[in-house]
PDB file of N, CA and C in Angstrom:
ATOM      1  N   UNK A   1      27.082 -37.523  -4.397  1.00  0.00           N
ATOM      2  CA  UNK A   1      27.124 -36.320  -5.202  1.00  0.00           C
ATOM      3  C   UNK A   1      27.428 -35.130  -4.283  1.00  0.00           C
ATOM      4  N   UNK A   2      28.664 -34.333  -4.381  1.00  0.00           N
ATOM      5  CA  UNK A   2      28.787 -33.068  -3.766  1.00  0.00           C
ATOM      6  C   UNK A   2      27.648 -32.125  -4.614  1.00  0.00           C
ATOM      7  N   UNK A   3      27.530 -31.191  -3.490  1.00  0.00           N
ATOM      8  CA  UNK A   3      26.632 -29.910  -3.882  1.00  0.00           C
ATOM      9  C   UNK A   3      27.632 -28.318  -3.552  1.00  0.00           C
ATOM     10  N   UNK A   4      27.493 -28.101  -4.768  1.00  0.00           N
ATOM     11  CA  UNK A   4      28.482 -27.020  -4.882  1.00  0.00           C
ATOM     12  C   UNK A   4      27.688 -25.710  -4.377  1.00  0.00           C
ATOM     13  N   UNK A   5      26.351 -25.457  -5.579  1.00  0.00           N
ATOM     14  CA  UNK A   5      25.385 -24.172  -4.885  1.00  0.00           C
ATOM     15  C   UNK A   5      23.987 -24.876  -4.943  1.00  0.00           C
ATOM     16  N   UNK A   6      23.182 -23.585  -4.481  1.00  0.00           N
ATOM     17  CA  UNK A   6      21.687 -24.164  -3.807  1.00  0.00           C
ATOM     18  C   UNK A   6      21.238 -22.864  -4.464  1.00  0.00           C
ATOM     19  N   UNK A   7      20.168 -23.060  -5.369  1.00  0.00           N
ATOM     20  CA  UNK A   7      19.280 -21.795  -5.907  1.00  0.00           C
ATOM     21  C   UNK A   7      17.867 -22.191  -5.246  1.00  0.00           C
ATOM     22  N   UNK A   8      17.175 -21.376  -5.118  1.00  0.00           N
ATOM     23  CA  UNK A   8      15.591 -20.992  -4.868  1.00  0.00           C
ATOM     24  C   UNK A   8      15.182 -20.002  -5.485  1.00  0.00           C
ATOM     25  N   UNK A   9      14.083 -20.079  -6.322  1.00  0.00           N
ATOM     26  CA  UNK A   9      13.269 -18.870  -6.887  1.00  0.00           C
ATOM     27  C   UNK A   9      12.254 -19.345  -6.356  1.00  0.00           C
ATOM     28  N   UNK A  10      11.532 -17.940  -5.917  1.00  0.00           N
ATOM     29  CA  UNK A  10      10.186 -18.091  -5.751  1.00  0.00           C
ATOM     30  C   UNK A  10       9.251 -16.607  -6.597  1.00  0.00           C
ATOM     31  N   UNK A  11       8.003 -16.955  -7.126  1.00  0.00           N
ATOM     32  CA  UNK A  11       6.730 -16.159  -7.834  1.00  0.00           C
ATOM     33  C   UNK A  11       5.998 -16.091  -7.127  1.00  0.00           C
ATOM     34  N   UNK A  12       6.078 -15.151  -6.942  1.00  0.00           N
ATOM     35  CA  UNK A  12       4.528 -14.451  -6.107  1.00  0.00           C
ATOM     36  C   UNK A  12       3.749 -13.874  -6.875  1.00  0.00           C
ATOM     37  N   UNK A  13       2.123 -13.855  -7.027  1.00  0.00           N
ATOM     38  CA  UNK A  13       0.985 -13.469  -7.765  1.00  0.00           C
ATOM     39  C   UNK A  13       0.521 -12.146  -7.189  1.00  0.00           C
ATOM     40  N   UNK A  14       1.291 -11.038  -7.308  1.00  0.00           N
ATOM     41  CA  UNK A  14       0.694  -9.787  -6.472  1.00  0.00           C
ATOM     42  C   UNK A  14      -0.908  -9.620  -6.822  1.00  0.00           C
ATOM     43  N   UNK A  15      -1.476  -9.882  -7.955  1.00  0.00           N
ATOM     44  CA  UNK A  15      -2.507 -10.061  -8.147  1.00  0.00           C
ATOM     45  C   UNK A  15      -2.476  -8.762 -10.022  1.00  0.00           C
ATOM     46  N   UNK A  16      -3.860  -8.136 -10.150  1.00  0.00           N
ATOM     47  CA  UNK A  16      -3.753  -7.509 -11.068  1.00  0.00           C
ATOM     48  C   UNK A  16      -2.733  -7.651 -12.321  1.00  0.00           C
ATOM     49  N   UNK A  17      -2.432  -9.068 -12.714  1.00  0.00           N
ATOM     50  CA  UNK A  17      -1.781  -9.321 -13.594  1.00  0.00           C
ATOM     51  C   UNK A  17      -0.363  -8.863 -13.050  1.00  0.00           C
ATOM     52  N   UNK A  18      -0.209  -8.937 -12.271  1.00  0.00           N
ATOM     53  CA  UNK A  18       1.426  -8.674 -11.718  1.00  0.00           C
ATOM     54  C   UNK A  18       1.887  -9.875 -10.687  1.00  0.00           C
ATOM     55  N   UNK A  19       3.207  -9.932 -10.525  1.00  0.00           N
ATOM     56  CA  UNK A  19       4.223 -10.977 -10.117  1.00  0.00           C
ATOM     57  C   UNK A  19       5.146 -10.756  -9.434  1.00  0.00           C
ATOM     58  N   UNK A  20       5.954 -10.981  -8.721  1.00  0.00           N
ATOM     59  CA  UNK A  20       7.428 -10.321  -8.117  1.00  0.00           C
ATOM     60  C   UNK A  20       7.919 -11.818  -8.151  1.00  0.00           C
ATOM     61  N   UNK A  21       9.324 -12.163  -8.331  1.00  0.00           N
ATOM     62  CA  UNK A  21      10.194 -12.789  -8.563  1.00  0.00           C
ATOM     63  C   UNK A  21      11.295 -12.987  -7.681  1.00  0.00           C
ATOM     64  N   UNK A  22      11.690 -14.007  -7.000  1.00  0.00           N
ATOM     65  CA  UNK A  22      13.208 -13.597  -6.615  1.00  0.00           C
ATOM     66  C   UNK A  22      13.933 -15.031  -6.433  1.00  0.00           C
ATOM     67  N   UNK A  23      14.838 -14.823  -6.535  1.00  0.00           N
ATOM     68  CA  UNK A  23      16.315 -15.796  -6.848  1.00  0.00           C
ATOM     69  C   UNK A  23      17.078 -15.986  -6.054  1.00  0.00           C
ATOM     70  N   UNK A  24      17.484 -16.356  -4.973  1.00  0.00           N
ATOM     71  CA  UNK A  24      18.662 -16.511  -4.113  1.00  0.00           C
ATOM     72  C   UNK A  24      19.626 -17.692  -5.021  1.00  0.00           C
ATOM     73  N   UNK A  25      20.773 -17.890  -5.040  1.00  0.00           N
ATOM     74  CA  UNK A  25      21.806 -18.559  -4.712  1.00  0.00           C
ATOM     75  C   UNK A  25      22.985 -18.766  -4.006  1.00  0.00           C
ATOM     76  N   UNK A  26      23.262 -19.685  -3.124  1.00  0.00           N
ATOM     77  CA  UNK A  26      24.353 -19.893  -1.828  1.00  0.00           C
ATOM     78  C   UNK A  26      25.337 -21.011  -2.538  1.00  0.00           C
ATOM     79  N   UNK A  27      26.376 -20.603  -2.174  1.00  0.00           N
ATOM     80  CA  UNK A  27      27.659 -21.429  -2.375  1.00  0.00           C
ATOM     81  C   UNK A  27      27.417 -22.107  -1.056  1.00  0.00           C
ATOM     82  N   UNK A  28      27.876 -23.568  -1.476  1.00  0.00           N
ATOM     83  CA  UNK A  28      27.910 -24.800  -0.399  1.00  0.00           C
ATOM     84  C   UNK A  28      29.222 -24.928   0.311  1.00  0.00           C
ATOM     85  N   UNK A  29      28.762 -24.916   2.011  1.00  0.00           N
ATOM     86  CA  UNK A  29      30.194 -25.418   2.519  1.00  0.00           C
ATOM     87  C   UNK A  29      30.095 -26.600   2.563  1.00  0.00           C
ATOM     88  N   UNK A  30      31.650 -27.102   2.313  1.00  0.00           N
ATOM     89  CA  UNK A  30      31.668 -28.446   2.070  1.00  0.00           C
ATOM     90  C   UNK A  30      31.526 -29.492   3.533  1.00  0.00           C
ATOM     91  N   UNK A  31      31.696 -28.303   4.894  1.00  0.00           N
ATOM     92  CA  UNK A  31      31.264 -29.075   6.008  1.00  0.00           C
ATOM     93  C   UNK A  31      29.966 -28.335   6.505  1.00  0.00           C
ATOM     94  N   UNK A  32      28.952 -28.001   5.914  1.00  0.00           N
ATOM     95  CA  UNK A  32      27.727 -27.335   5.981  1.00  0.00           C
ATOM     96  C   UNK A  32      26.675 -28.241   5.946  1.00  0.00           C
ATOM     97  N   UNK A  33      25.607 -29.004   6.438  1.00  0.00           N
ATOM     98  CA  UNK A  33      24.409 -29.772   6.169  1.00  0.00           C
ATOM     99  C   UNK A  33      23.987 -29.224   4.690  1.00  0.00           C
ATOM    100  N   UNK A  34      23.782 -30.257   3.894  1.00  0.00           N
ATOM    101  CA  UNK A  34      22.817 -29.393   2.735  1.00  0.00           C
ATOM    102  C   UNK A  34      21.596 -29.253   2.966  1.00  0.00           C
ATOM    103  N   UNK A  35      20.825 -30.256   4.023  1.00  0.00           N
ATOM    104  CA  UNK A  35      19.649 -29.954   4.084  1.00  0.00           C
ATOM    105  C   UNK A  35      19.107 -28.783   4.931  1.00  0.00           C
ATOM    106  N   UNK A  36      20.294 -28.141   5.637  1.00  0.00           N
ATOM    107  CA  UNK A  36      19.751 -27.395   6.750  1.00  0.00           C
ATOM    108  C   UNK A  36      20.567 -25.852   5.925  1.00  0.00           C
ATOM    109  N   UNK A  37      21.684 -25.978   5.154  1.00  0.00           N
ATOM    110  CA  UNK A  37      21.644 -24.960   4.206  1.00  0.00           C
ATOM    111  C   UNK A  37      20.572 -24.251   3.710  1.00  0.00           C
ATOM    112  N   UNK A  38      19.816 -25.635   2.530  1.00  0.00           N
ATOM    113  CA  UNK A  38      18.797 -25.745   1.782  1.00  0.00           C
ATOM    114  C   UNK A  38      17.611 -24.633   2.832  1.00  0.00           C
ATOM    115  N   UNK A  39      17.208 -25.378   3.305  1.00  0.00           N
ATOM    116  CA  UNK A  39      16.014 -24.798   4.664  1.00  0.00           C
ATOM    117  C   UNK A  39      16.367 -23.341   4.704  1.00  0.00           C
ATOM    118  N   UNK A  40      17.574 -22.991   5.414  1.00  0.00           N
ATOM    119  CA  UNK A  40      17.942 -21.711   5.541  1.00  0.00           C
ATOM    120  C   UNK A  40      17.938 -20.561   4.180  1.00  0.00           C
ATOM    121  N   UNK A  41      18.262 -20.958   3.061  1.00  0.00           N
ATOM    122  CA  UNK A  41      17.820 -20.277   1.687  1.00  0.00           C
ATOM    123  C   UNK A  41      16.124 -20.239   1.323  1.00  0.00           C
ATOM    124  N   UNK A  42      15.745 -21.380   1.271  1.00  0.00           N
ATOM    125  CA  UNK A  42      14.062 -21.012   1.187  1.00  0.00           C
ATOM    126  C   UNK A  42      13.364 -20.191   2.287  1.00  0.00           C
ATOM    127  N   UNK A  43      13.781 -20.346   3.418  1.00  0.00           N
ATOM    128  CA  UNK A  43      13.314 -19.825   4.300  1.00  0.00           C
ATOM    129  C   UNK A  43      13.666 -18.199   4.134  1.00  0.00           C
ATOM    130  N   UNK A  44      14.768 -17.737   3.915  1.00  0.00           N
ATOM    131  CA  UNK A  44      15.496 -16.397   3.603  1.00  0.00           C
ATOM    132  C   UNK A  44      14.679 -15.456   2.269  1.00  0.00           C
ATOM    133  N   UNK A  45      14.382 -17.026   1.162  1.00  0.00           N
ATOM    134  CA  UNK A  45      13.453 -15.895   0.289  1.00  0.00           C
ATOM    135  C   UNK A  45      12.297 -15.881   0.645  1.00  0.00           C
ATOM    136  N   UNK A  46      11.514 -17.014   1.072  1.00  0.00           N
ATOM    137  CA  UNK A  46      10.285 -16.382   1.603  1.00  0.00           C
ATOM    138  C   UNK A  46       9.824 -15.686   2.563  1.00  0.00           C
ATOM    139  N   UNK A  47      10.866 -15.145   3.029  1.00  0.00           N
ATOM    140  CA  UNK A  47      10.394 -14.200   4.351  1.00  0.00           C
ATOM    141  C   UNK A  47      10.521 -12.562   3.352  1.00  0.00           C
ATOM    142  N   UNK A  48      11.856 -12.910   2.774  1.00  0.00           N
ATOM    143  CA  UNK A  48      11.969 -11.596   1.858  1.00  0.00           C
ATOM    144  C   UNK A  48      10.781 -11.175   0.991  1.00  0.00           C
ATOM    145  N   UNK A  49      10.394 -11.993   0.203  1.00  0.00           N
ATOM    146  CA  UNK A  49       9.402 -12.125  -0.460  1.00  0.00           C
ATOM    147  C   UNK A  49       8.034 -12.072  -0.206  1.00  0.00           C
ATOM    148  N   UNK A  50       7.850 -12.259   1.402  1.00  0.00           N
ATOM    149  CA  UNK A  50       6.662 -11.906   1.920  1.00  0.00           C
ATOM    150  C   UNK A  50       7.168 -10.797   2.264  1.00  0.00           C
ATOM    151  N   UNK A  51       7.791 -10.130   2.999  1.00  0.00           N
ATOM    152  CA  UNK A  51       7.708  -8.839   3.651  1.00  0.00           C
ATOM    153  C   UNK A  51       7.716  -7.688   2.184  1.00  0.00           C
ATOM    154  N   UNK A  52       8.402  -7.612   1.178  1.00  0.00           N
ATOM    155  CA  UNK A  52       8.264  -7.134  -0.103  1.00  0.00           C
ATOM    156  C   UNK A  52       6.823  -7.154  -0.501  1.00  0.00           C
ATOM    157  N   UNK A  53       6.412  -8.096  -0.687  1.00  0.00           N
ATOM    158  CA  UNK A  53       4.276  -8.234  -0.633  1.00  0.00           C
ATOM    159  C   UNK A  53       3.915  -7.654   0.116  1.00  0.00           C
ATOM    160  N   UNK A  54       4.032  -7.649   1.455  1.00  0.00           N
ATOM    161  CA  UNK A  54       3.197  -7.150   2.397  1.00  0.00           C
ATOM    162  C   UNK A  54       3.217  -5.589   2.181  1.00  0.00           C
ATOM    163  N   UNK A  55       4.872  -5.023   2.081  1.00  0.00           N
ATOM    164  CA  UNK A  55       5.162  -3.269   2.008  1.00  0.00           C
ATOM    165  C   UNK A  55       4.678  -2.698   0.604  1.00  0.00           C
ATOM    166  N   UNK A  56       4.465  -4.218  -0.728  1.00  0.00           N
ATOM    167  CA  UNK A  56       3.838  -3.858  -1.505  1.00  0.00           C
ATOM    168  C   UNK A  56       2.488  -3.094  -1.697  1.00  0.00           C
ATOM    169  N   UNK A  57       1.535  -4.113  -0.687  1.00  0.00           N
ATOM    170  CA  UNK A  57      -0.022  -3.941  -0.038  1.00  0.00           C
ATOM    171  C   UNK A  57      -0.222  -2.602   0.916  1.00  0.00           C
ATOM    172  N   UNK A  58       1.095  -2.380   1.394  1.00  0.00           N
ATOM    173  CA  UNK A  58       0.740  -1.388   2.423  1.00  0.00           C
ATOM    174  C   UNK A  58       0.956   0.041   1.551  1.00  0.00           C
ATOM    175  N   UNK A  59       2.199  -0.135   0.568  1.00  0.00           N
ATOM    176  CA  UNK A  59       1.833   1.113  -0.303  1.00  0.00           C
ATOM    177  C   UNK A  59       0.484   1.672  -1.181  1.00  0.00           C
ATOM    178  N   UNK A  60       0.340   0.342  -1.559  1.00  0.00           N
ATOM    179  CA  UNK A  60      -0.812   0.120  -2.322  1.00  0.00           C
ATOM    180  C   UNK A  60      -2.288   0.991  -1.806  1.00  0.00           C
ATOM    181  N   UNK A  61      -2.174   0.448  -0.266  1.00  0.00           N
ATOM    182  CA  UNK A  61      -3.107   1.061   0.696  1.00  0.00           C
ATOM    183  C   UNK A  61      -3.242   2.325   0.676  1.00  0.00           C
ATOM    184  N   UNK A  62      -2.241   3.258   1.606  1.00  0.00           N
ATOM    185  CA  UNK A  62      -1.493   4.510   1.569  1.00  0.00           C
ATOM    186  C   UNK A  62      -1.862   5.359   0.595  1.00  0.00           C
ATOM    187  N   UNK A  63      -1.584   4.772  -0.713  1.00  0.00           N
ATOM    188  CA  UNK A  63      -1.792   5.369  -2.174  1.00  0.00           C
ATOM    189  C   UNK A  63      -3.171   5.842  -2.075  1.00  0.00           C
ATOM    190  N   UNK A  64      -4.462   4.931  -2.353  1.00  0.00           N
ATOM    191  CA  UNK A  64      -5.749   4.676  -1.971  1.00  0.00           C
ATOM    192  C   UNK A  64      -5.981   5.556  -1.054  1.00  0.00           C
ATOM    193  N   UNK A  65      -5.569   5.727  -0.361  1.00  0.00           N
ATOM    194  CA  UNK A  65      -6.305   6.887   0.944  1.00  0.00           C
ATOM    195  C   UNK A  65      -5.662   7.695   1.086  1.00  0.00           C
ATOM    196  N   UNK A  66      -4.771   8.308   0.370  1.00  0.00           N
ATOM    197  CA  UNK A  66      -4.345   9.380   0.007  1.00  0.00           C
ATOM    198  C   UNK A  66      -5.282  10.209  -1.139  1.00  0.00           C
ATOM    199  N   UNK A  67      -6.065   9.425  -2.180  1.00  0.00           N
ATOM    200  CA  UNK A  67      -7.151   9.526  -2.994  1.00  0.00           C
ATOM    201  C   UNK A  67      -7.476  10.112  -2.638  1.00  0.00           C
ATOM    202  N   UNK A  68      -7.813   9.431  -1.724  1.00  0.00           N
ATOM    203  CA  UNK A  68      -9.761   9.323  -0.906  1.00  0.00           C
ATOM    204  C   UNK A  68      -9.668  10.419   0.296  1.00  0.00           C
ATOM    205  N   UNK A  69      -8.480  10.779   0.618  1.00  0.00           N
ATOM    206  CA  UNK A  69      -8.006  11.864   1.243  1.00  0.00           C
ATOM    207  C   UNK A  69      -8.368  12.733   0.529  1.00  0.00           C
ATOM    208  N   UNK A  70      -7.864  13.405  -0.382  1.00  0.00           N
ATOM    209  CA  UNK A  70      -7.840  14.557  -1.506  1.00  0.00           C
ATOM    210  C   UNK A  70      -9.618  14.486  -2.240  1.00  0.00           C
ATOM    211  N   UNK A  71     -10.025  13.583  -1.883  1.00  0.00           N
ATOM    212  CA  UNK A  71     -11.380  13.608  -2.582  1.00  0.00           C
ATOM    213  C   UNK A  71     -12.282  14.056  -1.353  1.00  0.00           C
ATOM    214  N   UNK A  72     -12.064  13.633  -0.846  1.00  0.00           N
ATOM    215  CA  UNK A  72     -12.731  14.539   1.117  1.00  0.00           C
ATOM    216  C   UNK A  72     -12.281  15.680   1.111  1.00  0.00           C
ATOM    217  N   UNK A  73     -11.056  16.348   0.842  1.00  0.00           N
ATOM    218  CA  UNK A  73     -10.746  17.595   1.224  1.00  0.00           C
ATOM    219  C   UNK A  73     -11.971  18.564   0.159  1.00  0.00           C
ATOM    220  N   UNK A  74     -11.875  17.945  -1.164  1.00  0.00           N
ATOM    221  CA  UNK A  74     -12.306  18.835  -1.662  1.00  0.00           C
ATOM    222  C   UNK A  74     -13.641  18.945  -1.792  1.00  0.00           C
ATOM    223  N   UNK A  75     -14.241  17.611  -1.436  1.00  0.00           N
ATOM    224  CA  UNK A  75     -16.040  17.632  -1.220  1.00  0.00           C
ATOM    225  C   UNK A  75     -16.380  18.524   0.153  1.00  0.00           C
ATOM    226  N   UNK A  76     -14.964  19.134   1.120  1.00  0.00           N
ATOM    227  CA  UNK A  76     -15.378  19.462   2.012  1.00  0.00           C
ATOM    228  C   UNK A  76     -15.680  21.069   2.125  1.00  0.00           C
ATOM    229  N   UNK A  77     -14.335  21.416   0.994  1.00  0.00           N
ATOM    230  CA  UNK A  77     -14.336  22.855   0.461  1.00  0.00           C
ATOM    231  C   UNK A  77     -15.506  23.147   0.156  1.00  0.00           C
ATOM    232  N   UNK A  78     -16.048  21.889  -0.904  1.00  0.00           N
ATOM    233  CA  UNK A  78     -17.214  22.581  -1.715  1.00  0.00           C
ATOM    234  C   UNK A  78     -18.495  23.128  -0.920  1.00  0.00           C
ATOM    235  N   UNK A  79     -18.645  22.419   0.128  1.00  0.00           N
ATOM    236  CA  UNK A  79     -19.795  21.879   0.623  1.00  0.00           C
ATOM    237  C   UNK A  79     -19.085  23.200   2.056  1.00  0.00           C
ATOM    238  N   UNK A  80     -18.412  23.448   2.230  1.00  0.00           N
ATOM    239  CA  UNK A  80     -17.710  24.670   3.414  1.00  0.00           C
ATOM    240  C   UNK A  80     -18.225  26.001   2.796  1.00  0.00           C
ATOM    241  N   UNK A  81     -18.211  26.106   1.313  1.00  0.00           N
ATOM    242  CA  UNK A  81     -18.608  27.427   0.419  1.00  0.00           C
ATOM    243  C   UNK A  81     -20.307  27.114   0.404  1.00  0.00           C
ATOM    244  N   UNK A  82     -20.576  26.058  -0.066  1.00  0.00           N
ATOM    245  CA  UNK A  82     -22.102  25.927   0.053  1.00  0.00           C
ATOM    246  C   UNK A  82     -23.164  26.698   1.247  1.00  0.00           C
ATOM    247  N   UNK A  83     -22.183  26.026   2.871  1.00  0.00           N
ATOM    248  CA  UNK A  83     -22.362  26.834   3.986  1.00  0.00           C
ATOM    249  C   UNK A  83     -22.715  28.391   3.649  1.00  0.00           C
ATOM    250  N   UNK A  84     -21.540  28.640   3.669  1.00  0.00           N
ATOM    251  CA  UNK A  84     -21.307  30.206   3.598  1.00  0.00           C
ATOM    252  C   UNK A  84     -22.391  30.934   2.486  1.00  0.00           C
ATOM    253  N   UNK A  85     -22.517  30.216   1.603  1.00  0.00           N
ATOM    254  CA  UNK A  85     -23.584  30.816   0.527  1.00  0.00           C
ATOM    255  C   UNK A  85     -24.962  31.098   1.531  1.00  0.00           C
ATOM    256  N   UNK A  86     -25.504  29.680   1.832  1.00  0.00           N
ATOM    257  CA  UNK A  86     -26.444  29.838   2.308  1.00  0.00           C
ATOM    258  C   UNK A  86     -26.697  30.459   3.673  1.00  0.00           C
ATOM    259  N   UNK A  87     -25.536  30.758   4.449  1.00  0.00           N
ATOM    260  CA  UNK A  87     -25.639  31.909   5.233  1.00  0.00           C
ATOM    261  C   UNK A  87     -26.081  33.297   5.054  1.00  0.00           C
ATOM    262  N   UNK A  88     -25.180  33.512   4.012  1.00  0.00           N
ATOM    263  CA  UNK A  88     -24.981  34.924   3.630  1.00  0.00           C
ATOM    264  C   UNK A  88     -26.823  34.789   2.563  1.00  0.00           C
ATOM    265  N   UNK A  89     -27.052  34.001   2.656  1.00  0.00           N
ATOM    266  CA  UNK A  89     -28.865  34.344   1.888  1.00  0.00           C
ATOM    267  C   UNK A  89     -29.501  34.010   3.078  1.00  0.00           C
ATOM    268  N   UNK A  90     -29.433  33.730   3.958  1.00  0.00           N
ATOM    269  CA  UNK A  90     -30.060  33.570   5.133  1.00  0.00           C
ATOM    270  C   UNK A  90     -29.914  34.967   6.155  1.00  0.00           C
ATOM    271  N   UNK A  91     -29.192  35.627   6.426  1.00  0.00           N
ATOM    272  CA  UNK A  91     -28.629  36.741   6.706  1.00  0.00           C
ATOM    273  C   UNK A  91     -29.368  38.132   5.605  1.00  0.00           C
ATOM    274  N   UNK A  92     -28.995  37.871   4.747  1.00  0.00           N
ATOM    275  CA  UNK A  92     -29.585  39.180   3.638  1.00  0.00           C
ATOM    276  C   UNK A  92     -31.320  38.533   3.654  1.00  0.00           C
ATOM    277  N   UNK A  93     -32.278  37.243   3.536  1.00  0.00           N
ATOM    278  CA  UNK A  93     -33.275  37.471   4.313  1.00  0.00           C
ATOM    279  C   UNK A  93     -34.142  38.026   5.417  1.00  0.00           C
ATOM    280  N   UNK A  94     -33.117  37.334   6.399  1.00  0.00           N
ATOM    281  CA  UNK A  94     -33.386  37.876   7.932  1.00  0.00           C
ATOM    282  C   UNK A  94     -33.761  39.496   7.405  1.00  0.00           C
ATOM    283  N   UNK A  95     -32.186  40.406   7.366  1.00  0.00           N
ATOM    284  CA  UNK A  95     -32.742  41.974   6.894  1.00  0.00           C
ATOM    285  C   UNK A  95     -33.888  42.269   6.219  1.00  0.00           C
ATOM    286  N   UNK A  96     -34.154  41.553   5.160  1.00  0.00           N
ATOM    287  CA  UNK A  96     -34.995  41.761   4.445  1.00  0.00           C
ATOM    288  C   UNK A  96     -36.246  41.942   5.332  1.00  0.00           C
ATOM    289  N   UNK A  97     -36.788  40.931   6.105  1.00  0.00           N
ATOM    290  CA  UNK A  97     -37.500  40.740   7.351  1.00  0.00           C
ATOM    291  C   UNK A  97     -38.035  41.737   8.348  1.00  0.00           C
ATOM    292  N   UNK A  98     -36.200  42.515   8.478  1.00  0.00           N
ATOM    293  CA  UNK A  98     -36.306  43.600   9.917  1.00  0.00           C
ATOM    294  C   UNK A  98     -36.352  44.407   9.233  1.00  0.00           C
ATOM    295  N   UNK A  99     -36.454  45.031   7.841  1.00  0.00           N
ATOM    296  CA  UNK A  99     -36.352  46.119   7.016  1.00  0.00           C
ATOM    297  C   UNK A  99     -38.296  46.590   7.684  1.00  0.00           C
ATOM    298  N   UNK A 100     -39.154  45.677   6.999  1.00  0.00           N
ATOM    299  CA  UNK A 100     -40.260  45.185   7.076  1.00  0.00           C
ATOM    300  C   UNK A 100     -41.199  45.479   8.104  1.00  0.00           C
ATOM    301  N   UNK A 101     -40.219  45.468   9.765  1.00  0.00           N
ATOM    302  CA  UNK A 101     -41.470  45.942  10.880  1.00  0.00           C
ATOM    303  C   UNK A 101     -40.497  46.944  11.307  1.00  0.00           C
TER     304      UNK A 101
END
């Protein structure tokens, strides 16, 4: 039997009810190994297909602590004004104090 093309799909389970998909197909040379064709196509999507997962995970990450970034900045504001409050009543005490002797 000649082999004309060679498909591979592979599914990946990103997780959260999600999937990524991908499809290669190669036209066969007719003085080409098929088995070492073959090899070279699976091998081609799963490297693709992992590195796509992986930059998936790393956005994923990024995203997340970009959050958690913006949620620090602003617990830091709050809590930077909190300071200052309780300065400025710590300060108008003190006077209160030196008014006194």
């Amino acid at each position: 039997m000649k082999v004309t093309t060679i498909t591979y799909q592979r599914t990946l389970n990103l997780g959260d009810y999600n999937s990524c998909r991908l499809e290669k197909t190669a036209l066969a040379d007719e003085f080409e190994d098929q088995e070492i064709a073959t090899q070279n196509l699976i091998e081609s999507v799963e490297r693709q297909i992992h590195d796509e997962h992986i930059q998936n995970q790393i956005d994923k990450e990024i995203g997340g602590r970009r959050k958690q970034l913006a949620l620090l900045k602003a617990e830091y504001a709050e809590l930077s004004k909190q300071v200052e409050l309780l300065k400025a009543q710590q300060n108008s005490e003190f006077q209160v104090e030196d008014d006194r002797f």
